[in-house]
Coordinates of C-alpha atoms in Angstrom, one line a residue:
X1 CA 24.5 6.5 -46.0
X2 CA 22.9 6.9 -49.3
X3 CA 24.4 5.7 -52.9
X4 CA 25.1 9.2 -53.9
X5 CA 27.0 9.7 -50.5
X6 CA 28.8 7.5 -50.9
X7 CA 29.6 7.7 -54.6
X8 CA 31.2 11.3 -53.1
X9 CA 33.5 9.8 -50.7
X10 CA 34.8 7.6 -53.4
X11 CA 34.8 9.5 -56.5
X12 CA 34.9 13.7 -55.3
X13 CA 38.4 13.4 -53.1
X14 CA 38.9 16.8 -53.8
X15 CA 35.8 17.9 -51.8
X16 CA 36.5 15.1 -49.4
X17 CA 40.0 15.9 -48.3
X18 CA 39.1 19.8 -47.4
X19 CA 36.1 18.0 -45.3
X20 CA 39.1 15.8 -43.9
X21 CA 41.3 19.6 -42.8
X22 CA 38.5 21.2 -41.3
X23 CA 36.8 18.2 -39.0
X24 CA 40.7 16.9 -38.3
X25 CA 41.9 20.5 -37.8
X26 CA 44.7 20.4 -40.6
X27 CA 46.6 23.4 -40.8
X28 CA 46.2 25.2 -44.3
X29 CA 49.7 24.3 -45.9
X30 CA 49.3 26.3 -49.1
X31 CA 51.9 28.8 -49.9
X32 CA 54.5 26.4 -47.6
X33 CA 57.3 24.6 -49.3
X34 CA 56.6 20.1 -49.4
X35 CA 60.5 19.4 -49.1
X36 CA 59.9 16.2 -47.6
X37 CA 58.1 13.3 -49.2
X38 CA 57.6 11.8 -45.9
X39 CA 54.9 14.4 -45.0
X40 CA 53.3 14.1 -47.9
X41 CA 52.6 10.4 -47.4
X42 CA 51.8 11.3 -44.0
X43 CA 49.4 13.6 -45.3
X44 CA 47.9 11.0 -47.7
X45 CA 47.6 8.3 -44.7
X46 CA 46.0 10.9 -42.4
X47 CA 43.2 11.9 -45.2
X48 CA 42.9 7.7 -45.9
X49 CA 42.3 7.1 -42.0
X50 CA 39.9 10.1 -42.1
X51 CA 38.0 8.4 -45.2
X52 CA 38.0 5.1 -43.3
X53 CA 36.7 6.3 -40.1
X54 CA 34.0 8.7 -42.2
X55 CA 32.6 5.4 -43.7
X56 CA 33.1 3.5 -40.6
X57 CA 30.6 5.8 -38.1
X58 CA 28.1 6.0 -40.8
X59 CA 27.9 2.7 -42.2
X60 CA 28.8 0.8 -39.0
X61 CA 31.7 -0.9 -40.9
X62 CA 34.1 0.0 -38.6
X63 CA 37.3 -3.2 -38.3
X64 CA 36.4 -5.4 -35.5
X65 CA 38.8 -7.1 -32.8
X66 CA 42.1 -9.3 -34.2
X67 CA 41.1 -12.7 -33.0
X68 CA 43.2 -14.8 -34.5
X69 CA 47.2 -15.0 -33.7
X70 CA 47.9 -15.2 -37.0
X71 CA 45.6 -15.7 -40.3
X72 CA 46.2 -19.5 -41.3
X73 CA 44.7 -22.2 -40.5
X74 CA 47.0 -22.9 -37.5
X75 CA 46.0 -20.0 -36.3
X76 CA 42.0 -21.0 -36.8
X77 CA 42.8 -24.1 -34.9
X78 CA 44.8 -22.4 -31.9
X79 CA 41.2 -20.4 -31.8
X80 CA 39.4 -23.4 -31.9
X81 CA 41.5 -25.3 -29.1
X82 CA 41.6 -21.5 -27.2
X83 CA 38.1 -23.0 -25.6
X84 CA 37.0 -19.1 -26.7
X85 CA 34.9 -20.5 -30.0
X86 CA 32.2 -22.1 -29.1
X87 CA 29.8 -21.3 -31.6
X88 CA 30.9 -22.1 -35.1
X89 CA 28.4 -21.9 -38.5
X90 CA 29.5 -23.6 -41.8
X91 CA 28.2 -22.3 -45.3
X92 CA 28.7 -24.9 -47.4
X93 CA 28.1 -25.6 -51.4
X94 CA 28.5 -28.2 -54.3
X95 CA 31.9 -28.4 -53.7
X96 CA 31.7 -30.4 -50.1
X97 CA 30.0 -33.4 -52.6
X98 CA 32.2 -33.8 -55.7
X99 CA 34.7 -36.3 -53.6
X100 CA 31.3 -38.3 -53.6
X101 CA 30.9 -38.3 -57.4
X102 CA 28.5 -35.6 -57.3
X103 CA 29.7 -32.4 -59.9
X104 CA 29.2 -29.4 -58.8
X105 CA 27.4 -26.6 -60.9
X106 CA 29.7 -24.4 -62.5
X107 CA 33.4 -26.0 -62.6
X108 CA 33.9 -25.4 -66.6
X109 CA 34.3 -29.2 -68.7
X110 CA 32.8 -31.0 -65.5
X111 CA 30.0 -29.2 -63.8
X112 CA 27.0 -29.8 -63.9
X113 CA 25.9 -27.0 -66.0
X114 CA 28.9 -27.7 -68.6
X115 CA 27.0 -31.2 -69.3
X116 CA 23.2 -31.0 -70.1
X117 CA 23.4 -31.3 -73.6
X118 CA 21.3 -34.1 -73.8
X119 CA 18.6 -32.5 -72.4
X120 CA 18.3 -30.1 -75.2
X121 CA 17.4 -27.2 -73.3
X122 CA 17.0 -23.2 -74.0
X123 CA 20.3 -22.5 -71.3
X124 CA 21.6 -25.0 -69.2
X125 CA 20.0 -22.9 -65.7
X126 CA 16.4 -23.8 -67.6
X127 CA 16.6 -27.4 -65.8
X128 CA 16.2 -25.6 -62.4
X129 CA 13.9 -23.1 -63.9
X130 CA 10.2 -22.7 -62.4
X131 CA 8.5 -21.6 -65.2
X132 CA 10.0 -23.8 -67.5
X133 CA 9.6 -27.2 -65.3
X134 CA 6.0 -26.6 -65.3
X135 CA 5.4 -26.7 -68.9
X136 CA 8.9 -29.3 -69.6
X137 CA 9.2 -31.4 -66.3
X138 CA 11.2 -34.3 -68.2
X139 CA 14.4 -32.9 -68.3
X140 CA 14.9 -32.1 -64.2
X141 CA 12.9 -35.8 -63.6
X142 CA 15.7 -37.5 -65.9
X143 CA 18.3 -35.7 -64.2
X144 CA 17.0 -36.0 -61.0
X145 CA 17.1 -40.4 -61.7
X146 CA 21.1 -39.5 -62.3
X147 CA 21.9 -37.4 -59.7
X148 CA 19.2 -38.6 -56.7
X149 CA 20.2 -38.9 -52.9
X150 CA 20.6 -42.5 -52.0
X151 CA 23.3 -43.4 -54.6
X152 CA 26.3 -41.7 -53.0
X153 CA 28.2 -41.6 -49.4
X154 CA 29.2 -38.7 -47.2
X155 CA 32.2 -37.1 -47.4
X156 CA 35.2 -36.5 -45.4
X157 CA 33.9 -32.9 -45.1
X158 CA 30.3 -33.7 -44.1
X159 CA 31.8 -36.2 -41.0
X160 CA 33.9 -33.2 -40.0
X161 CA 31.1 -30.8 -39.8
X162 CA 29.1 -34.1 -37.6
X163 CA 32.7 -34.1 -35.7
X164 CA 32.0 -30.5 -34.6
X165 CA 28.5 -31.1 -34.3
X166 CA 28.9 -34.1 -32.1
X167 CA 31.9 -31.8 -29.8
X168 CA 29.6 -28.8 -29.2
X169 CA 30.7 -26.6 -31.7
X170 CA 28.4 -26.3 -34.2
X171 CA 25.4 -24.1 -34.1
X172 CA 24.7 -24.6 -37.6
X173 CA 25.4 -25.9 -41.2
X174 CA 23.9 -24.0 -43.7
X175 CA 23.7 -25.7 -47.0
X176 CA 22.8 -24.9 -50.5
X177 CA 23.3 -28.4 -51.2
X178 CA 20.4 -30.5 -52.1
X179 CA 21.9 -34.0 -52.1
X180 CA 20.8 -34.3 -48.4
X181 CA 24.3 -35.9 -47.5
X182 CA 24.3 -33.8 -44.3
X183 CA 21.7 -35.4 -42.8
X184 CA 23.2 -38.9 -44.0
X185 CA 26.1 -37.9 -42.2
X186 CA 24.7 -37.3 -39.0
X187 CA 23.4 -33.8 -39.1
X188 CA 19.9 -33.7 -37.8
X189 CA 17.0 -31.1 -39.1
X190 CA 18.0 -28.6 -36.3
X191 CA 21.1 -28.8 -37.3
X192 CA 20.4 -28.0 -40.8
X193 CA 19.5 -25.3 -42.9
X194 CA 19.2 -26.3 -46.7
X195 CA 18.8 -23.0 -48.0
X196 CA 18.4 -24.1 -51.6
X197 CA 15.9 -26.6 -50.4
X198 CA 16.1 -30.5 -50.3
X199 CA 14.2 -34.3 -51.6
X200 CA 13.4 -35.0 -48.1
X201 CA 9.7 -33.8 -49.1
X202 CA 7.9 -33.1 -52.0
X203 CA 4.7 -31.0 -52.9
X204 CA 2.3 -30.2 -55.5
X205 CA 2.8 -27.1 -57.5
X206 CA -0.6 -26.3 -57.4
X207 CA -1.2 -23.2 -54.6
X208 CA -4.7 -24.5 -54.1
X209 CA -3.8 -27.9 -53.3
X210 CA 0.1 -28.3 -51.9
X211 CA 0.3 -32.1 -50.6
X212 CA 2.9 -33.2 -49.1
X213 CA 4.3 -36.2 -49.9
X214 CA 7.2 -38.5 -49.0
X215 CA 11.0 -38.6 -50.0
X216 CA 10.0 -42.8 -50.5
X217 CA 7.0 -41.5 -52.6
X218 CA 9.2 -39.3 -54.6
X219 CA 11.3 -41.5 -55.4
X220 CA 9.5 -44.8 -56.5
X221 CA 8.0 -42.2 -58.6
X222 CA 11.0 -40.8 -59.8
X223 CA 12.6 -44.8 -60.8
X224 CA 10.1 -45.8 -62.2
X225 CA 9.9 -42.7 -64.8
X226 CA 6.8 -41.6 -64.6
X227 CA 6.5 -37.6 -64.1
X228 CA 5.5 -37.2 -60.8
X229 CA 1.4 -36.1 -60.0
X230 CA -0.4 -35.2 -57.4
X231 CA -3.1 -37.7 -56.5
X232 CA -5.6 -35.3 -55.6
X233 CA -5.3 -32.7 -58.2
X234 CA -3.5 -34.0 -60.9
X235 CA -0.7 -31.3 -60.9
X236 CA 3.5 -32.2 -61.1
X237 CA 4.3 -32.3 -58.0
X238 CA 7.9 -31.0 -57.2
X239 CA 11.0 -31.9 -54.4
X240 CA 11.2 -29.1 -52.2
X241 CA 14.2 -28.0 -53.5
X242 CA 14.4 -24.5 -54.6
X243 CA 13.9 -23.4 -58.4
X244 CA 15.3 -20.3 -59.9
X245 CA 11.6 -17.7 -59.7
X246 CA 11.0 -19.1 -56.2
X247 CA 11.4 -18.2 -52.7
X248 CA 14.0 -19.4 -50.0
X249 CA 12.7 -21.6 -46.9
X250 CA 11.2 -18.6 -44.1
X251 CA 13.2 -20.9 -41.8
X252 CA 16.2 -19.8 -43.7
X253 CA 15.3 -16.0 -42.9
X254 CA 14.3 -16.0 -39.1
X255 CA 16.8 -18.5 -38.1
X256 CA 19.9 -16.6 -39.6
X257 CA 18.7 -13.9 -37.6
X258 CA 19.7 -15.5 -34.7
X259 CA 22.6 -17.5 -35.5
X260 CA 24.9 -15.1 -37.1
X261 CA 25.3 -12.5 -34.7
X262 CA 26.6 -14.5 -32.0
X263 CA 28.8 -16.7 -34.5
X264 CA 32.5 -17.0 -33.7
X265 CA 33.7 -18.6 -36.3
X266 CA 32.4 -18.7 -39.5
X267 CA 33.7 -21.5 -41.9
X268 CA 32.9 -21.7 -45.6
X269 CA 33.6 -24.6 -47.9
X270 CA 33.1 -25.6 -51.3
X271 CA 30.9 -22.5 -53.0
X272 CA 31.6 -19.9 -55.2
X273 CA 29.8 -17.8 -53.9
X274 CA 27.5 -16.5 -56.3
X275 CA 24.3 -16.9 -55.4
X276 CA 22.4 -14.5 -53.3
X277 CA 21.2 -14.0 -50.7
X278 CA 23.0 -17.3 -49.6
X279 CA 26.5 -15.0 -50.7
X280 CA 25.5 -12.3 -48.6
X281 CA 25.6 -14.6 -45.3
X282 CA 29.4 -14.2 -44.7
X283 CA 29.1 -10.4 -43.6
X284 CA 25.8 -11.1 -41.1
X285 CA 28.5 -12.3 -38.3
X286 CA 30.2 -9.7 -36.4
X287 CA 32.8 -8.0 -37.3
X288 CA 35.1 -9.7 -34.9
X289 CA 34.2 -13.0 -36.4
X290 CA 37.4 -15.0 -37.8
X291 CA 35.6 -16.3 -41.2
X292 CA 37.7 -19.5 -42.9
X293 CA 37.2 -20.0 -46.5
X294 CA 38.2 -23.9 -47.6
X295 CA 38.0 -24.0 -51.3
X296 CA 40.0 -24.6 -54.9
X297 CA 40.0 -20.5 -55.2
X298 CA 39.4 -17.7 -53.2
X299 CA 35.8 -16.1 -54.0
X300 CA 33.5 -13.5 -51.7
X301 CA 36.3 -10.9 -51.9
X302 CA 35.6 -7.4 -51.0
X303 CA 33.9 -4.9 -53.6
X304 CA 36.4 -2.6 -55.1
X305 CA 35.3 0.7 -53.6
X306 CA 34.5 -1.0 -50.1
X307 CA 38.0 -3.2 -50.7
X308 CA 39.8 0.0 -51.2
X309 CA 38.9 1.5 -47.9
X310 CA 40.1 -1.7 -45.4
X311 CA 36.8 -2.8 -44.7
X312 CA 33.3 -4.6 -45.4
X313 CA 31.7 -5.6 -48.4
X314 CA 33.2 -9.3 -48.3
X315 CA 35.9 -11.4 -47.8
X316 CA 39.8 -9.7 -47.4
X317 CA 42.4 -12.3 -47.6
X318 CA 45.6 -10.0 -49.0
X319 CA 44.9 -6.5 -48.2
X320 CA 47.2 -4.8 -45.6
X321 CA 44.2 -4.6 -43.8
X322 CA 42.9 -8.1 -43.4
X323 CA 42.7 -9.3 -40.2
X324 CA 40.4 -11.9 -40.0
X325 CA 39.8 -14.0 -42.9
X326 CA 42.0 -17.0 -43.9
X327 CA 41.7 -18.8 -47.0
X328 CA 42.9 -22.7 -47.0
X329 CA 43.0 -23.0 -51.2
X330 CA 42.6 -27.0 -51.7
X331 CA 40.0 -29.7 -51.7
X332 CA 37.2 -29.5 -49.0
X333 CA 38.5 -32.9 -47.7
X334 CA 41.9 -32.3 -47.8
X335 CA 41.4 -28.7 -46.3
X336 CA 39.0 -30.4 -43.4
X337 CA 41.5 -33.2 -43.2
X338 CA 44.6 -30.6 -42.3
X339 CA 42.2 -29.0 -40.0
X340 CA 41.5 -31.9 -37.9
X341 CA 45.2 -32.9 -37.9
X342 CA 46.3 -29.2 -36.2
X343 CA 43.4 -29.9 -34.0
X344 CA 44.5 -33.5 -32.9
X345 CA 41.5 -35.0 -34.3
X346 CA 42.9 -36.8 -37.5
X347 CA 42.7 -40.1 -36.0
X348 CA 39.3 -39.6 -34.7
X349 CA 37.7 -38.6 -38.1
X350 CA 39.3 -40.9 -40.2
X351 CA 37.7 -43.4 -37.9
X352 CA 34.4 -41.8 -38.3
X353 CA 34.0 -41.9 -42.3
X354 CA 35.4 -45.7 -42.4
X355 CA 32.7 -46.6 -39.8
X356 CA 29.6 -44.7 -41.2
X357 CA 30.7 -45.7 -44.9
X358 CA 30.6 -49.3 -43.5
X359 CA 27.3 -49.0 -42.1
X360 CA 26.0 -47.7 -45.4
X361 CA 27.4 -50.5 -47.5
X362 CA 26.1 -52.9 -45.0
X363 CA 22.6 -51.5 -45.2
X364 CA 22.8 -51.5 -49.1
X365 CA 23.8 -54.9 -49.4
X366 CA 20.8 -55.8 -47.2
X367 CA 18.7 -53.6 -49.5
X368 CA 19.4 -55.2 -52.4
X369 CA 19.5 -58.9 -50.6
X370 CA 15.9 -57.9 -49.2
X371 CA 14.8 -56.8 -52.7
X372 CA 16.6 -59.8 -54.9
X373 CA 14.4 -61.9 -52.3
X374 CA 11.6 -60.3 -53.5
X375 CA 11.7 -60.4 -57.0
X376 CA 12.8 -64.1 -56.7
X377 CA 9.1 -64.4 -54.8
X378 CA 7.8 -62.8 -57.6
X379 CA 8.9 -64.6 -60.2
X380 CA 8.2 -68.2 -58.4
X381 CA 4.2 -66.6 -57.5
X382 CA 4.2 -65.9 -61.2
X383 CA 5.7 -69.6 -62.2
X384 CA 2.9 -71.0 -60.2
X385 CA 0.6 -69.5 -61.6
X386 CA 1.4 -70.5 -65.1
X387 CA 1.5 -74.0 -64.0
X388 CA -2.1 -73.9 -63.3
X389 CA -3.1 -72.0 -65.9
X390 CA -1.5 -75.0 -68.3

């Protein structure tokens, strides 16, 4: 259907309802008296359905099966325990990190954005800019020193989405996180895609050159504040996370190909939303597809004009048509907290993050033992030395 059909279905009802008499077979009723308000509703709901099922043959947006018993998220976990979801995608954003005292982008006083002034840049967005962190790399580089993966610990959310992982459920966690706390967590490069990019790797800018370098490389470089530059060439060279002015991973586009049509349950957590084509993921499932949004508001809602007609164009929590999205409106811990408890796994998960956090604290402390050791080395060769030299 083309834009200017479908701007006549929704603004020429007129035209649309005497299309609605002939294909339906409506009786002409002019000239007959309307002493019943009754039919005239009737008459309104049977022009409506027409309009619904109009859009619905052409557009393919047609309402899909009622899978859940009821839209909450005991009803999500009766579907889960049902044995009939076995293949379950999470979309996830900023919002599954801030527990771990990372901000998220956009939350007004405390996100990110809200809190670049130091940086003096043209628009907070700049620091994430292409164009403009070739010719001022500083300001991401500083940033970067703040805000660089290493410094924090998983979340309750990330060990739920290894939970479901490690139980056979998940087909995939896409990300448009950077902070690579998935993969601390347990999740494992097939089990990942990090749509807005990630630090595990780093390249040079420069299209005639493009070596690859380490996430260890990266970040001595990054510590020890010098700008980053290729060894080769001589150009900045860049975490392969994704600026505003460039392209998503290609793995992001053949591999969503394949995983969202045979999704059964779709689960969305911490992101507003926003940013395409990420955004545009909740509608590639079926139409079948129970989608669970866990997040501090409800976001992706239907387009008016597609809203208005019962179906497509995004999430439909309140309508009298919804019928298979649920939105859980807290914390992405708390909501994946509540969601293991209805599922029996409470126990289970809290077990998880206090083990895995102990293992990273454990593996810190031998960090910095191994690298107090070596400074203390350090200083004695360097004592010694001055000895001599006296």
């Amino acid at each position: 259907m083309t834009f200017t059909s479908v701007w006549y279905v929704l603004f020429c009802p007129v035209e649309v309802s005497k299309r609605a008499e002939e294909e339906a077979g409506t009786p002409d009723l002019e000239g007959q008296s309307d002493d019943s308000s009754d039919e005239g509703d009737a008459s309104g709901d049977t022009e409506m359905d027409f309009l619904r099922s109009l859009f619905s043959r052409t557009l393919g947006l047609s309402p899909g099966e009622k899978v859940l018993d009821e839209l909450t998220l005991d009803g999500v976990a009766r579907y889960i325990l049902s044995g009939k979801c076995k293949n379950i995608i999470c979309m996830v954003g900023a919002g599954i990190s801030t527990s771990a005292g990372i901000p998220d982008f956009r939350s007004p006083g405390t996100g990110l954005y809200a809190n670049l002034q130091k940086y003096n840049l043209p628009y907070p967005e700049a620091i994430f800019q292409i164009d403009y962190f070739k010719k001022h790399p500083e300001p991401f580089f500083a940033l970067a020193r703040e805000l660089y993966p290493g410094q924090f610990k998983p979340t309750v959310c990330h060990y739920f989405m290894r939970m479901l992982k490690d139980k056979g459920l998940l087909t995939r966690c896409y990300s448009q996180n950077i902070d690579t706390l998935e993969r601390v967590a347990g999740l494992e490069g097939e089990d990942l895609i990090e749509a807005h990019g990630t630090f595990h790797t780093s390249h040079c800018v420069s299209f005639l050159c493009r070596k690859e370098y380490s996430m260890d490389w990266m970040k001595n470089q990054i510590f020890s504040e010098d700008i980053p530059k290729c060894d080769s060439c001589g150009s900045l060279v860049k975490p392969d996370i994704v600026f505003f002015g460039e392209n998503l991973p290609a793995r992001f586009f053949t591999t969503m190909k394949m995983d969202f049509p045979r999704c059964d349950l779709l689960i969305i957590m911490g992101t507003s939303l926003q940013v395409q084509p990420f955004a545009s993921l909740v509608n590639r499932v079926s139409n079948s597809c129970p989608r669970l949004l866990i997040n501090m508001e409800k976001t992706g809602q239907s387009e008016f004009g597609m809203g208005l007609f019962g179906f497509g164009g995004g999430m439909d929590f309140d309508s009298d048509k919804a019928y298979r999205d649920v939105a859980y409106l807290s914390t992405c811990d708390d909501g994946c907290m509540a969601l293991a408890e209805l599922l029996g796994w409470k126990a289970e998960l809290e077990e998880m993050v206090k083990r895995e956090h102990a293992l990273i604290d454990s593996k810190d402390a031998k960090t910095k033992d191994k690298e107090a050791n070596q400074s203390s080395r350090s200083t004695g060769a360097e004592a010694g030395k001055s000895d001599k030299t006296e």
